[in-house]
Coordinates of C-alpha atoms and ligand atoms in Angstrom, one line a residue:
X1 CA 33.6 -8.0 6.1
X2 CA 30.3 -9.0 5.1
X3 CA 28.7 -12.2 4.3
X4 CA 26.3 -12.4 0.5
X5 CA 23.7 -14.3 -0.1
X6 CA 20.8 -14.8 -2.8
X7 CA 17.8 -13.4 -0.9
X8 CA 15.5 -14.0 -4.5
X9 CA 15.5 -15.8 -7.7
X10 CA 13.0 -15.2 -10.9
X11 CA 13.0 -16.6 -13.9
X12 CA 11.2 -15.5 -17.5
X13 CA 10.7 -17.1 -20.9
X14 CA 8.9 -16.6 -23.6
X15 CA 5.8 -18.4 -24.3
X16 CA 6.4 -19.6 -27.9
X17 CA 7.7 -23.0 -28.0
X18 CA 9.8 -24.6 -30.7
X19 CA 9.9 -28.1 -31.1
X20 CA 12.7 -30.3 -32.8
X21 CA 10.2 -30.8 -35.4
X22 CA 9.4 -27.4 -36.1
X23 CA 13.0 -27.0 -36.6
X24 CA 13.8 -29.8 -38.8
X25 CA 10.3 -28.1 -41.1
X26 CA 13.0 -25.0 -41.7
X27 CA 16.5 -27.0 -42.0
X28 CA 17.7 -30.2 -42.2
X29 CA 17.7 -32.0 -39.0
X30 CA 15.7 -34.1 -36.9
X31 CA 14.3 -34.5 -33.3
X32 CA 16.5 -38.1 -32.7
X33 CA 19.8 -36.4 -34.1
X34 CA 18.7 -33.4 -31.7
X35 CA 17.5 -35.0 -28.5
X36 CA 20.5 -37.9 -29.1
X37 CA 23.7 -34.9 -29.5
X38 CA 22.4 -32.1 -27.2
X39 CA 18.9 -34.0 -25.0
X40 CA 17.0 -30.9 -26.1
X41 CA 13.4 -31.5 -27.2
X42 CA 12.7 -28.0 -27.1
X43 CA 12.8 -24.4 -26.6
X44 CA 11.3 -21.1 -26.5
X45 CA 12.0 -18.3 -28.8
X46 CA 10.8 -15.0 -29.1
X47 CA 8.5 -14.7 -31.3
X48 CA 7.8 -11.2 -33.3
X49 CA 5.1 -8.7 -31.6
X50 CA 5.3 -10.5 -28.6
X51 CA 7.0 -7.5 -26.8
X52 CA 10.2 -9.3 -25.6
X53 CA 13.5 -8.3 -25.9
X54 CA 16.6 -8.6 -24.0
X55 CA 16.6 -6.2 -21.7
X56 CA 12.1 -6.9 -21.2
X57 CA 13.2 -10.5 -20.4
X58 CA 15.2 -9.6 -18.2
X59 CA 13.0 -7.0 -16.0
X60 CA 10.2 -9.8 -15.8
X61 CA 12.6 -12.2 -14.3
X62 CA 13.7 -9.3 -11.6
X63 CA 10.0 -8.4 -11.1
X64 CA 9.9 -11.6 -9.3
X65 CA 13.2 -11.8 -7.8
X66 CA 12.7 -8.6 -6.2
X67 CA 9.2 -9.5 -5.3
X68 CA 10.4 -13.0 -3.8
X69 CA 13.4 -11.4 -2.0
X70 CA 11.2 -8.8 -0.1
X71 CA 12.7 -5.5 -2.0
X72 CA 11.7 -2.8 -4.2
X73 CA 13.4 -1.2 -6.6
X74 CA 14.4 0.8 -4.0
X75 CA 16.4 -0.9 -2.3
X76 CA 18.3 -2.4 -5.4
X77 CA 22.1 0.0 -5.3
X78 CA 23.6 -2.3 -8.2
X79 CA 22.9 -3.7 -11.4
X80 CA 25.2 -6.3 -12.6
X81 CA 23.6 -7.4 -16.4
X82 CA 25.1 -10.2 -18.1
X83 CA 23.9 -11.1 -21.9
X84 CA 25.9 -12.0 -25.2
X85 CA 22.5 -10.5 -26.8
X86 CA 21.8 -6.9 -25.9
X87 CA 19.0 -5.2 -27.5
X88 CA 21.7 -2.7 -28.7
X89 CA 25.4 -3.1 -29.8
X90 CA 25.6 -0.1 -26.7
X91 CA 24.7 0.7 -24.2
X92 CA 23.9 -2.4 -22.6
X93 CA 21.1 -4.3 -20.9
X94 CA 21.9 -2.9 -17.3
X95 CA 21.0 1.1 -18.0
X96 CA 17.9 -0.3 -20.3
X97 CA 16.6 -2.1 -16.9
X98 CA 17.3 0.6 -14.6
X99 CA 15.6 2.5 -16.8
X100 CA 12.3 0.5 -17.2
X101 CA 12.4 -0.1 -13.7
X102 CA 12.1 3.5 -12.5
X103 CA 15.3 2.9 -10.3
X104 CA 16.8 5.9 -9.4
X105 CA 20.6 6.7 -10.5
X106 CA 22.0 3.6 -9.2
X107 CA 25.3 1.9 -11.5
X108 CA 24.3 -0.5 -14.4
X109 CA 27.2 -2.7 -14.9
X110 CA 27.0 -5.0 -18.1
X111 CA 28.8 -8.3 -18.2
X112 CA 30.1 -10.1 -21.5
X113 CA 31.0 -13.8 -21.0
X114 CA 28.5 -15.5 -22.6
X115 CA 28.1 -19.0 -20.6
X116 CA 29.6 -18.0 -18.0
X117 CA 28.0 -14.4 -17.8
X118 CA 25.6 -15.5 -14.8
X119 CA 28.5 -16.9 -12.4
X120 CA 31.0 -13.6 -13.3
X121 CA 28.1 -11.6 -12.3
X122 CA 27.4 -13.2 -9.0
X123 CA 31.1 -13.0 -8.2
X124 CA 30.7 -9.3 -9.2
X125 CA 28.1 -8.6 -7.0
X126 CA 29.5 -10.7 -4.1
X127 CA 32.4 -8.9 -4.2
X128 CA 30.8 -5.5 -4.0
X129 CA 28.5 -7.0 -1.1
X130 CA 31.3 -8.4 0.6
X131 CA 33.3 -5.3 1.3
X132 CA 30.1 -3.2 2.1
X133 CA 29.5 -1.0 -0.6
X134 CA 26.3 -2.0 -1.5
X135 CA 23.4 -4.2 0.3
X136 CA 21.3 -5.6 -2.4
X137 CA 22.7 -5.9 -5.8
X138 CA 20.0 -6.7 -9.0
X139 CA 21.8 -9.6 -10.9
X140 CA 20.3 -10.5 -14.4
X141 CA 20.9 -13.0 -16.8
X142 CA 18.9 -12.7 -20.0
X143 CA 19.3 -13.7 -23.7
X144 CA 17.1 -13.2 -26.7
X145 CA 19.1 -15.9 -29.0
X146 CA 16.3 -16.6 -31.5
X147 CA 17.1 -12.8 -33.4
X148 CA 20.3 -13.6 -34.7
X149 CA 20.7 -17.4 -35.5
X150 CA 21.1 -18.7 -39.0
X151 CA 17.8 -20.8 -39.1
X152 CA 18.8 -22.5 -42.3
X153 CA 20.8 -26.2 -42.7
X154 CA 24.2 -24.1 -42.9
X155 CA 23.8 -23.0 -39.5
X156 CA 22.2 -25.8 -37.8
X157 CA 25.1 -27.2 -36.1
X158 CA 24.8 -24.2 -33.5
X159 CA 21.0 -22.9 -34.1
X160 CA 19.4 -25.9 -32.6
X161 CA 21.1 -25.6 -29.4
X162 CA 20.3 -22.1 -28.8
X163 CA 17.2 -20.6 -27.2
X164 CA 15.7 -17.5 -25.2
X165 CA 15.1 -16.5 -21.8
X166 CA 16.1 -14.7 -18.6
X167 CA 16.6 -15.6 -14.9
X168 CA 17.3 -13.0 -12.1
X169 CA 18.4 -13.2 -8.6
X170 CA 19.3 -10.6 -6.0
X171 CA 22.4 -10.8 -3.8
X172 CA 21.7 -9.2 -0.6
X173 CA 24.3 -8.6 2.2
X174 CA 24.4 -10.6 5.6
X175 CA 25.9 -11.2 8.9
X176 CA 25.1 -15.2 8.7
X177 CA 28.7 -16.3 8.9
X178 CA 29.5 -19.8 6.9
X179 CA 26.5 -19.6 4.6
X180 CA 25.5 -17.9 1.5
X181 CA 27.9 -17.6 -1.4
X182 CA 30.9 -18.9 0.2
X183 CA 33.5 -18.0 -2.4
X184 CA 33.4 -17.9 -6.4
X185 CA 35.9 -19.1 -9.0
X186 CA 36.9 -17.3 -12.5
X187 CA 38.7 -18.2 -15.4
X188 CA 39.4 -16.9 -19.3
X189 CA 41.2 -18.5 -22.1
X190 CA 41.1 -15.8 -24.9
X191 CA 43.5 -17.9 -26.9
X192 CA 40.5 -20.1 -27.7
X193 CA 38.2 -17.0 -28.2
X194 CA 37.6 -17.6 -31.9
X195 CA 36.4 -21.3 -31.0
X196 CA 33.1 -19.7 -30.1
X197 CA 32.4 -16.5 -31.2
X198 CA 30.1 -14.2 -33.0
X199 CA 32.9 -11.6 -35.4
X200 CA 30.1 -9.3 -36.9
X201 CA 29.4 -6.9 -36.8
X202 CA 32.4 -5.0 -34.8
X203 CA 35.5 -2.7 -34.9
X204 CA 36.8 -5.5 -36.6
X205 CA 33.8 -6.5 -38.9
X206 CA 32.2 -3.5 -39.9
X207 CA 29.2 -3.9 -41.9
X208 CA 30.0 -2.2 -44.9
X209 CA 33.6 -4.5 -45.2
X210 CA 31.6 -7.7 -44.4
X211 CA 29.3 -6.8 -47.2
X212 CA 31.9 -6.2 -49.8
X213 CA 33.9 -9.6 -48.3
X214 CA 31.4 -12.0 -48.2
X215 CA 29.1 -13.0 -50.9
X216 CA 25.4 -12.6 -49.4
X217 CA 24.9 -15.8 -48.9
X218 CA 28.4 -15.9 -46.1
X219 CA 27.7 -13.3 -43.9
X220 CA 30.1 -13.7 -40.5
X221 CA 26.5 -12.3 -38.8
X222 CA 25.9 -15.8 -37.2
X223 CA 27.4 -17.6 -34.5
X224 CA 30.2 -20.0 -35.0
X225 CA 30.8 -23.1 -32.7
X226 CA 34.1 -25.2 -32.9
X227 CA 31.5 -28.2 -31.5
X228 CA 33.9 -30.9 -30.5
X229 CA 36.3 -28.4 -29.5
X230 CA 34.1 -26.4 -27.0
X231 CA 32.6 -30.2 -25.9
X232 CA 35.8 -31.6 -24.4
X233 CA 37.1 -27.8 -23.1
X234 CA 33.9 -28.1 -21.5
X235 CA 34.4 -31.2 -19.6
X236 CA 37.5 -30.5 -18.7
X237 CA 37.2 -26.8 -16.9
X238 CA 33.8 -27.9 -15.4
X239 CA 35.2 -30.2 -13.2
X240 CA 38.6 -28.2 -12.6
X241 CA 36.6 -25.4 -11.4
X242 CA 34.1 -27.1 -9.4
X243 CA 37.2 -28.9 -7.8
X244 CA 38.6 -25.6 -7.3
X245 CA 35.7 -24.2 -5.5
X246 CA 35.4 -27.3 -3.4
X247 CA 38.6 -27.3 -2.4
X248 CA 39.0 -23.5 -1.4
X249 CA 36.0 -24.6 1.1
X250 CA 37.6 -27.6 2.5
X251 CA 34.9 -29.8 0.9
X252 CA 34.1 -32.5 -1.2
X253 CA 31.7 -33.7 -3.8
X254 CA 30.4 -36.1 -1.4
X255 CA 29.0 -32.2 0.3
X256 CA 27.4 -31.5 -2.8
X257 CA 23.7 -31.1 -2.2
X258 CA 22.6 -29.7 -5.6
X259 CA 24.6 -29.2 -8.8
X260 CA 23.3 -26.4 -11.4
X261 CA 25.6 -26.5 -14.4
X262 CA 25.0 -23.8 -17.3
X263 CA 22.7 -25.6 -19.5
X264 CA 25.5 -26.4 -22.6
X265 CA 23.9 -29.9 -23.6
X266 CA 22.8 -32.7 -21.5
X267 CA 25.5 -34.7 -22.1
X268 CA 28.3 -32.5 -20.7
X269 CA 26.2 -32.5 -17.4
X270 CA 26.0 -35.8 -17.7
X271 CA 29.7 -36.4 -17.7
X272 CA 30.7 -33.7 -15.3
X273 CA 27.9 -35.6 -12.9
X274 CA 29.4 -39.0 -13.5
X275 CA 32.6 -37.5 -12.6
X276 CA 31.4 -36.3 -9.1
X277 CA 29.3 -39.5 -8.7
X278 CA 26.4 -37.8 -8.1
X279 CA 22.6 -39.0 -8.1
X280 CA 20.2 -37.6 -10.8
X281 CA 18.6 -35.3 -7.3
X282 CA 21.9 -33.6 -7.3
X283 CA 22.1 -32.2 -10.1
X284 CA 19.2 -29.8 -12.3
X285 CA 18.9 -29.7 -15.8
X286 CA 16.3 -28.5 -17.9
X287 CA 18.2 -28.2 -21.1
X288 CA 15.0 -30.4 -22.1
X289 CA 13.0 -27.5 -21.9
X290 CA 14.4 -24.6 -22.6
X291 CA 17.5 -25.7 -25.0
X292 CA 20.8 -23.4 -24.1
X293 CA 20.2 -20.0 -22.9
X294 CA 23.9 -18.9 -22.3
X295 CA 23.5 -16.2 -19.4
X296 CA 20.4 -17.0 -18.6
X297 CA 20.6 -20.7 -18.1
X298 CA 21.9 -21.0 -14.3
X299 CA 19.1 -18.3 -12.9
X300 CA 16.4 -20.2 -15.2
X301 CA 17.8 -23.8 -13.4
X302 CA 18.2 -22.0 -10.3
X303 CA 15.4 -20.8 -9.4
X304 CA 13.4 -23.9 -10.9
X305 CA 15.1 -26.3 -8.5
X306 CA 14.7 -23.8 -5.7
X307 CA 10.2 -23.7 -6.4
X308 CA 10.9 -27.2 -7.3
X309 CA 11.5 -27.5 -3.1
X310 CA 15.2 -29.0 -4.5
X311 CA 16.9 -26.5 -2.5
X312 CA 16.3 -26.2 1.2
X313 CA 18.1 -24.1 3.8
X314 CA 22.0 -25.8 5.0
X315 CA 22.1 -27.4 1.5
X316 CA 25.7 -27.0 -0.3
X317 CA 24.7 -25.6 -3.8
X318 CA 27.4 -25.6 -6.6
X319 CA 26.9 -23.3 -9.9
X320 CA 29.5 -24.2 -12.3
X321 CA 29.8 -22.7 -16.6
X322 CA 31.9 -23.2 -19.5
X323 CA 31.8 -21.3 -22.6
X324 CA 32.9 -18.4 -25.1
X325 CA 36.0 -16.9 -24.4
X326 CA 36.5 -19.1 -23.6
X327 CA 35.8 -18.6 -19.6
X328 CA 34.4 -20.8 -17.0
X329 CA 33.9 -20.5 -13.3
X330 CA 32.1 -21.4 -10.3
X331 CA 30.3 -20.1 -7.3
X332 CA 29.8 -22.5 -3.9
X333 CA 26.8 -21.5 -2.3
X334 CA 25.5 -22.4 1.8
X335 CA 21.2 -22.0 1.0
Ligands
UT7_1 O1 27.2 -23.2 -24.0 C1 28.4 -22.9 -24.6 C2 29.2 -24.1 -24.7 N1 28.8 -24.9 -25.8 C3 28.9 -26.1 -25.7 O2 29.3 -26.6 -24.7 C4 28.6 -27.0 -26.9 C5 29.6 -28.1 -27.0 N2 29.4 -28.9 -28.2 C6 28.3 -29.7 -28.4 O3 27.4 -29.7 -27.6 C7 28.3 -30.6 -29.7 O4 29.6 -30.5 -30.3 C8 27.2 -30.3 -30.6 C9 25.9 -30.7 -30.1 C10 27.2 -28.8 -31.0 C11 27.4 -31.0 -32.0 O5 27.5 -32.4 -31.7 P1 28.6 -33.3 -32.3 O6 28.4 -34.7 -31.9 O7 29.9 -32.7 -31.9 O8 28.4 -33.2 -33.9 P2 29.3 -32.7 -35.0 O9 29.4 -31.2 -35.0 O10 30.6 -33.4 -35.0 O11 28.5 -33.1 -36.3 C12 28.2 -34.5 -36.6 C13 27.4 -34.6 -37.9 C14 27.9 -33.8 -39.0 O12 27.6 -34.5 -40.2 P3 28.7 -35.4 -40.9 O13 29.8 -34.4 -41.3 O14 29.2 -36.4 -39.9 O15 28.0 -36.0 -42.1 C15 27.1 -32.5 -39.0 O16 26.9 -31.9 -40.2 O17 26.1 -34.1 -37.6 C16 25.7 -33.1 -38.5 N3 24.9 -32.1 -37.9 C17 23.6 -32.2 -37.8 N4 22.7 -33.2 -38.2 C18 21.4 -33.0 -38.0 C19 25.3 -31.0 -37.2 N5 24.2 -30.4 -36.7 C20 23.1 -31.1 -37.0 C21 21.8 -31.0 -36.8 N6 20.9 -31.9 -37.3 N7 21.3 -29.9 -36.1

C-alpha cells in the first residue's frame, strides 16, 4: 500500500463581484439581514460573455494546481470532477476537462454530492492512489451557481447564499508513511434528500410536465432549501464526522492545526469551532468573500490558507462538509 497526498492546490473565481447591496437592488433583502444569517458580504458570479462556465472554472483552477504540484497533463491518470452545476445535464464536468486540457484517454469520473462533492472526491482519488492504480489523480471542484438561482424575493432565502467558483488540487501518490491524507470519512442520508434539492428538470420532472403543472410563475427549476432543517443537520454531522476522523487517527481536537469546513454560512463554522475549542488561526473561512460555492468551497479555502502561509509541513489539517443528500464527510490530512 501506498501513502496520498495533495502535491497542489488552485483555486479560480470569477471576477464579477456581487455585493449584498446589489442583491437587495433585485429582491427584497438587505446586507444586515445577510451578513447577520449567513456572514456573507459578498460573492462572485459569473457574469454573461465572460467565458466561464463550469467545466472553464474548473480547468483554470487545475492550470495552477498542476503547475504548483510540478506536473503536466501528462502525468494526470485520473479525473475525479465534483459539481451540482455541470455545463450539461450529461456528460459531466470531468470528460469536458480532459477534453480542454488535451489529456490523453485518461478516465473522467464525475461526482454528485453537492457540499460534500470536494471531500467524496478526495476520498475517491485516495482510494485509487492508495492501492496503486494511479500516481497523480486531477481532483476538481467547481460550480457556476449564478445560472440557475431565482434572483427574485421568492427565492431569496437560498439565492443569497449561493455563489460561483472552482478550486483544484492534485493527489499524488507517496511512500512518506504517517503523513498526507491519513484516512477520509463518508456519509448519506437520502431520506432527507428532498430537504435540499433541485427536482427539475429530471426523469422525474420533465420539462414539458413541469410546464403544464406549474403556472409560469412556480417553476420547480430553482433550488429549494429546508433552511433550519439543513442548519442543525449541519451542526450535528460536522462534528460527528470530524470526531469520527479524529478518532480513527488516535487524535484529538487539541491536534487540530487547521480546520477548513465547506463554506455553508459562517455561523455553522462558528459553532462546529466552538465545539472543538478552537482559536480563530485554526480554522479558515472565507464565506465573507466568496458566499457558498458547494463543491468548490474547500479547494477555494484550501488553497487560500495554504498561500496564506496557514498551512506548513507536520500540520494536522481537517476538511469536514455537510449538505444535499444529504451527505457529509471528512478527510484528516498530515501537510
Ligand atoms: O451548503 C449546504 C448546506 N446549507 C446550509 O448549511 C444552509 C443552512 N441554513 C442556513 O444557513 C439558514 O437557515 C439560512 C441562512 C438559509 C436562513 O436563515 P434562517 O435564520 O434559518 O432564516 P429563515 O429561513 O428562518 O427566515 C427568517 C425570516 C423569514 O421571514 P419571516 O417569515 O420571519 O417574516 C424569511 O422570509 O427571514 C426571511 N428571509 C430573508 N429576509 C431578508 C429569508 N431570506 C431572506 C433574505 N433577506 N435573503
Amino acid at each position: 500500500m501506498y501513502t496520498s497526498k495533495i502535491s497542489g492546490l488552485g483555486y479560480y473565481v470569477p471576477e464579477n463581484v456581487v455585493t449584498n447591496d446589489d442583491l437587495s437592488k433585485v429582491m427584497d433583502t438587505n446586507d444586515a439581514w445577510i451578513q447577520e444569517r449567513t456572514g456573507i458580504k459578498e460573492r462572485r458570479h459569473i457574469k454573461k460573455g465572460d467565458g466561464n462556465s463550469t467545466s472553464i472554472m474548473g480547468v483554470k483552477a487545475a492550470e495552477i494546481a498542476l503547475e504548483r504540484a510540478n506536473l503536466t497533463t501528462d502525468d494526470i491518470d485520473f479525473i475525479v470532477f465534483a459539481t451540482l452545476s455541470p455545463d450539461m445535464y450529461f456528460p459531466g464536468g470531468g470528460v469536458r476537462v480532459q477534453d480542454m486540457m488535451n489529456m490523453s484517454t485518461v478516465p473522467a469520473l464525475d461526482v454528485r454530492n453537492q457540499c460534500s462533492g470536494f471531500v467524496y472526491a478526495i476520498s475517491v482519488a485516495d482510494q485509487f492512489v492508495k492501492t496503486g492504480m494511479y500516481k497523480n489523480v486531477l481532483v476538481i471542484g467547481s460550480e457556476n451557481h449564478s445560472g440557475g438561482l431565482d434572483m427574485t424575493t421568492r427565492g431569496r432565502g437560498v439565492s443569497v447564499i449561493f455563489g460561483d467558483g472552482a478550486g483544484a488540487a492534485v493527489v499524488t501518490r507517496s511512500e512518506e508513511k504517517g503523513s498526507g491524507i491519513l484516512s477520509t470519512h463518508l456519509h448519506s442520508e437520502g431520506a432527507h434528500a428532498k430537504e435540499l434539492s433541485l427536482e427539475g428538470p429530471s426523469t422525474e420532472h420533465w420539462v414539458p410536465e413541469i410546464i403544464a403543472e406549474n403556472p409560469q410563475e412556480d417553476i420547480p427549476y430553482y433550488p429549494y432549501m429546508n433552511g433550519q432543517f439543513v442548519f442543525k443537520n449541519a451542526v450535528v454531522r460536522f462534528s460527528e464526522v470530524i470526531n469520527e476522523g479524529l478518532q480513527a487517527n488516535n487524535l484529538s481536537a487539541a491536534d487540530i492545526d487547521m480546520l477548513i469546513p465547506h463554506q455553508a454560512n459562517l455561523r455553522i463554522s462558528q459553532f462546529v469551532q466552538k465545539q472543538f475549542q478552537l482559536s480563530d488561526d485554526q480554522v479558515y473561512n472565507n464565506i465573507q468573500k466568496y458566499g457558498n460555492t458547494t463543491a468548490a468551497s474547500i479547494p477555494i479555502a484550501l488553497t487560500e490558507a495554504w498561500e496564506a502561509g496557514k498551512i506548513k509541513k507536520g500540520d494536522l489539517v481537517v476538511l469536514a462538509a455537510f449538505g444535499s443528500g444529504f451527505t457529509w464527510g471528512s478527510a484528516i490530512i498530515r501537510w
